Rosetta silent file (secondary structure, phi, psi, omega in degrees, C-alpha in Angstrom):
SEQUENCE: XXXXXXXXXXXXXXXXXXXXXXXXXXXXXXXXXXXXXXXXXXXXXXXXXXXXXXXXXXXXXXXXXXXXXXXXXXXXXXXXXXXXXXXXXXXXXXXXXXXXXXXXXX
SCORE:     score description
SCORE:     0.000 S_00000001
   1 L     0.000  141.387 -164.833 -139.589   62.963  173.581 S_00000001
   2 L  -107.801  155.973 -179.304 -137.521   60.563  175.377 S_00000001
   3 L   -42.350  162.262  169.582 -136.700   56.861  173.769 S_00000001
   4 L  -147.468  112.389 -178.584 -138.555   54.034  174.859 S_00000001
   5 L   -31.949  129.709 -172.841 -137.600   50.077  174.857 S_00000001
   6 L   -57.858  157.141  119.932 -139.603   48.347  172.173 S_00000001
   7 L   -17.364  109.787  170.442 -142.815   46.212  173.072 S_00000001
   8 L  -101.465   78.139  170.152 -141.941   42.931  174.349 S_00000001
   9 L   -75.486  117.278 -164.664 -145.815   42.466  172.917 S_00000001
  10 L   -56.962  164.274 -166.675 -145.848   38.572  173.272 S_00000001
  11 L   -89.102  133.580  172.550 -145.885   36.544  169.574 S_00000001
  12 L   -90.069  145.879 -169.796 -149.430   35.077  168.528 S_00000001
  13 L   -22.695  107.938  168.588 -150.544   31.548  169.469 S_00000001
  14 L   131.950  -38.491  178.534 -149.327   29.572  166.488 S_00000001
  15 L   -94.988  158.411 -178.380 -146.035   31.409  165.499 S_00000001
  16 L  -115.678  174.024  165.182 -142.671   30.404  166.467 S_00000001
  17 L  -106.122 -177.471 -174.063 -139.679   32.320  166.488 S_00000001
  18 H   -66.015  -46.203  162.647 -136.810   31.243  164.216 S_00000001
  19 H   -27.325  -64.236 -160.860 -134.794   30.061  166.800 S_00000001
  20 H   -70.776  -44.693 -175.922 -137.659   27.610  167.798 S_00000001
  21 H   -76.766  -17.211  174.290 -138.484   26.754  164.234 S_00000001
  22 H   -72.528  -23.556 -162.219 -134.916   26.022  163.237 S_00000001
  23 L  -123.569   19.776  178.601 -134.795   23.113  165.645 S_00000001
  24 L   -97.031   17.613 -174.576 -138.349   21.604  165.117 S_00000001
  25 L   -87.838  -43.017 -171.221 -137.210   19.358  162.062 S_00000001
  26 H   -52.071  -68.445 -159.455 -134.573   18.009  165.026 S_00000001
  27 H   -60.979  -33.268 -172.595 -137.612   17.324  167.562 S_00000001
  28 H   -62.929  -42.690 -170.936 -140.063   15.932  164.871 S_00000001
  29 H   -49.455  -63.273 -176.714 -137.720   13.129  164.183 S_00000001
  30 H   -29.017  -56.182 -156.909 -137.373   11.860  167.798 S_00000001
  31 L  -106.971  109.143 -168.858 -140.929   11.917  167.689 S_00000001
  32 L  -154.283 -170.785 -161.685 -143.274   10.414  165.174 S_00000001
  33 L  -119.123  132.352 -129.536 -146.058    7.919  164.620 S_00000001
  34 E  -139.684  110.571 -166.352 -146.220    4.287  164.326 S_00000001
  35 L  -123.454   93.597 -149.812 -148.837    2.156  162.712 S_00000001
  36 L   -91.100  103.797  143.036 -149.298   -1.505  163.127 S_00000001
  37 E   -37.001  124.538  177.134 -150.676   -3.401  160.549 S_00000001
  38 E  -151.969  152.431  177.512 -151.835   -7.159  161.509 S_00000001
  39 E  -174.208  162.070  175.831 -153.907   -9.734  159.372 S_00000001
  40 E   -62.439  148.964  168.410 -154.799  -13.287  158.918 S_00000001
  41 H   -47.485  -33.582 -154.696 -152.626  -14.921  156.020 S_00000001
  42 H   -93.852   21.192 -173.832 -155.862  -14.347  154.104 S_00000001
  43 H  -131.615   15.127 -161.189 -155.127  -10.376  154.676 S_00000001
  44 H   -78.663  -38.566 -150.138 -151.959  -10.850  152.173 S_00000001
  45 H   -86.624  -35.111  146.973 -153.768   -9.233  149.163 S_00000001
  46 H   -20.144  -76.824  176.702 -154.918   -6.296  151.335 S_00000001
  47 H   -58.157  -39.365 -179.478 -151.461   -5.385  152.420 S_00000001
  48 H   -48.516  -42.507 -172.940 -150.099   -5.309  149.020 S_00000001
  49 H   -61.621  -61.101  152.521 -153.076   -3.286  147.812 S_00000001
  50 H   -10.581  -74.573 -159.406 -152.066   -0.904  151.363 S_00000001
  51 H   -44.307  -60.896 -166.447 -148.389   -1.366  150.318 S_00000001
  52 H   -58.495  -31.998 -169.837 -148.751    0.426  146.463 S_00000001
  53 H   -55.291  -73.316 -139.100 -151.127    3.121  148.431 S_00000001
  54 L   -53.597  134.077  177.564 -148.864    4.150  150.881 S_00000001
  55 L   -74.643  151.629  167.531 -146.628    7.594  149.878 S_00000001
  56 L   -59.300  -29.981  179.519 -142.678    7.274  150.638 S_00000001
  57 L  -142.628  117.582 -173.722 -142.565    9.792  152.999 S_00000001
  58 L  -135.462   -6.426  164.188 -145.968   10.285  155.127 S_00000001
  59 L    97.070    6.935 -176.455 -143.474   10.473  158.399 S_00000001
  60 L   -95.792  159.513  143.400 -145.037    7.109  159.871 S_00000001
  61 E  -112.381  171.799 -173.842 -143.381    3.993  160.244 S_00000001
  62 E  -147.211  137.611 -141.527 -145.156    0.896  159.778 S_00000001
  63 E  -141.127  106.725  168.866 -145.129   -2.696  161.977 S_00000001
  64 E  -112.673  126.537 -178.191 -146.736   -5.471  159.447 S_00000001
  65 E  -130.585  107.384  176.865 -147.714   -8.534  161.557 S_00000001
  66 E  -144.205  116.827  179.607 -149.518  -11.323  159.710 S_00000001
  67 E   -41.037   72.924 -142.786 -150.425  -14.410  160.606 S_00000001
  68 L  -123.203  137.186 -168.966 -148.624  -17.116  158.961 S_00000001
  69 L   -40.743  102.902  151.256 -147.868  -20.854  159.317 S_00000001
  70 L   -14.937  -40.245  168.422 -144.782  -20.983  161.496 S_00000001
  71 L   -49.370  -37.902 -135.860 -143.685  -24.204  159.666 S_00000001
  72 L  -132.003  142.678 -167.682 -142.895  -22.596  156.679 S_00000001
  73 L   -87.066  157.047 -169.766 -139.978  -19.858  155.694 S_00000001
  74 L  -111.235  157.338  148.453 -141.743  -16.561  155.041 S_00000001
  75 L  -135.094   38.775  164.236 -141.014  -14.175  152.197 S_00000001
  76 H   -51.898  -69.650  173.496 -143.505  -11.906  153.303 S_00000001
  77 H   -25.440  -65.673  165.305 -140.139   -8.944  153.609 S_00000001
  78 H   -62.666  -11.448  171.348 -139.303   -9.338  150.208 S_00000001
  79 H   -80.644  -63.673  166.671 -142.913   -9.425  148.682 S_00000001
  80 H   -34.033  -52.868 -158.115 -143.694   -6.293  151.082 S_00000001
  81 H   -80.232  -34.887 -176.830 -140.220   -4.395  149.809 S_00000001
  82 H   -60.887  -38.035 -179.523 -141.665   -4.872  145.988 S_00000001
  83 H  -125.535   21.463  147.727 -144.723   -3.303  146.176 S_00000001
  84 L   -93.563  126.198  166.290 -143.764   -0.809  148.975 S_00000001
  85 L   -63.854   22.276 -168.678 -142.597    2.900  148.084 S_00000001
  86 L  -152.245  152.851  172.827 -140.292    3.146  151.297 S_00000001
  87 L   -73.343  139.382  175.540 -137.694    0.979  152.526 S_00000001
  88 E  -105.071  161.892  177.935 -138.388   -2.269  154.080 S_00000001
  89 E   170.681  153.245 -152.800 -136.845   -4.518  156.460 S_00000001
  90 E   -71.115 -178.936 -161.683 -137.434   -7.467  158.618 S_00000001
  91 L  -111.979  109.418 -142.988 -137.859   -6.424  162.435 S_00000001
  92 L  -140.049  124.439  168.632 -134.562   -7.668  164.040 S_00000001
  93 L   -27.110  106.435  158.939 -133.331   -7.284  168.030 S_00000001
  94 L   103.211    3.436 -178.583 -131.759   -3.554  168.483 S_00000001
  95 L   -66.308  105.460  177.573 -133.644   -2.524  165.404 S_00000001
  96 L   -71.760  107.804  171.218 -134.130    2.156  165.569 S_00000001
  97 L   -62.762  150.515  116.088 -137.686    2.378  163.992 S_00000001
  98 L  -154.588  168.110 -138.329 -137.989    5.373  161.992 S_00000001
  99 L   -75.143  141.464 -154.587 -139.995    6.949  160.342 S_00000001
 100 L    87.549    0.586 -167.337 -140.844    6.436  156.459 S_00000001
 101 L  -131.837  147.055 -172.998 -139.708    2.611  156.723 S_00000001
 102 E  -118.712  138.153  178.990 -142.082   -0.084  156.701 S_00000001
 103 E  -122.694  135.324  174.621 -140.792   -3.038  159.348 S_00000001
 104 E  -123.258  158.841 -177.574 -141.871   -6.564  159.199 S_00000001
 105 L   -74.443  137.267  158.368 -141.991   -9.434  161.559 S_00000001
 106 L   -35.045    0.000    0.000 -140.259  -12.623  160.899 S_00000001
């Protein structure tokens, strides 16, 4: 019987090959999902309750926007970073979102 070249039988829908799967940790990062929180000052106790919820690593970032007298220095960032499980930080020109980090507006 003479030899025959294996079956290039194609892979089924859903599997990768190693090759492919070794670099999808690489690709997720680039790409991930972004979730903007906004409220009224009167939306403070919300976010906190939000804040303690939220897991450390859920692969989101998070954009907290809340309305607040202008007038007045905020220490929403430091309130936020207490009762968040992920690092925080204010949202600053030239700032790389990623993912796992919660960012807030000035």
């Amino acid at each position: 019987m003479p030899k025959t070249a294996p079956s290039s039988t194609p892979r089924p829908a859903g599997r990768r090959s190693r090759a492919a799967s070794s670099k999808a940790p690489a690709a997720r990062a680039a790409h991930f999902p972004i979730a903007g929180i906004g409220a009224s000052a009167g939306g403070f106790e919300a976010l906190m309750v939000l804040m303690r919820q939220l897991p450390a690593h859920s692969g989101l970032a998070f954009v907290v926007v809340l309305h607040l007298d202008p007038k007045h220095e905020s220490r929403l960032t430091e309130l936020v970073a207490k009762a968040a499980k992920m690092p925080v930080e204010e949202i600053r020109n030239g700032v790389r979102v990623q993912p796992d980090r919660v960012y807030v507006l000035p």
